[in-house]
Amino acid sequence: MVNDKLHRYFHRGAMASLVLLIIWCVLWEMVLAPLHPGGSWVVLKAVPLLVPLYGVFKRDIYTLQWSSMMILLYFTEGVVRGYSDKGTMSAWLGWGEAAIVCVYFVCAVLYLRPYKKAAKRMAKELLDKVNRAK
């Protein structure tokens, strides 16, 4: 890796933002601005975020790839709630959710960038070998 320290920061940023997003969703739907007093079943939206948690902590490239796409659903929800729940605590929490998702997405993509470059380089080398053998 060209810059291992920076690479570690991207991994830590992805881990921290994923954990923060889980906590954010639970607090939002149970304490801060639940749809129904006392909490609601909407808190279950945090459960799918637990699935990639282990893989992200273990630096699994495949998990980081698919979770960076899956997490965009939470960005969509945050933006929709931010626009539709005007002037309420829920609106601010929606915008916060969207911001946390952006941090995760950027960190995950930047963490994966060196691996993608290496894979492209290896594929090109293999293709060159095949073409020379013809």
Phi, psi and omega in degrees: 000143181290314182227087184297324181296315178295321178300318177296321179297320178296320178295314179296323177296320178295315179298310183297318182290328177292315178297316179299321180295321177298311179298317180303312182296318180294312180297320180301309187274348180251328189236305193285311182208062181291154178295327177234145180305136180089000179107169180212171179291349179297341178300339180293351176296342179281340184299314179300337178288341178285335183299311181277357187303311181297315181295323178293318178296326180273004179063034179287119185297315181299317179297317179296325179294306185288328180289332178291336175274318181297324185292343178294339173297323179288327174298315179300314180298318180298316180293317180297314180291327177296320179282320188276332181263053188304135173071014180243167176300324180299324178296315179295323178293325176297315178294324176296319178299316180298321179293318179297319178298319178299319178298314180299312184300312181297315180297317180295315181295317180290329175293321183281342186307311180298326179292320178295318179297318180295319180295319178296318180296317179295320179296320179294318178297318179295317179297320177298319179297317180295317181292325178290329182286343182288000000 
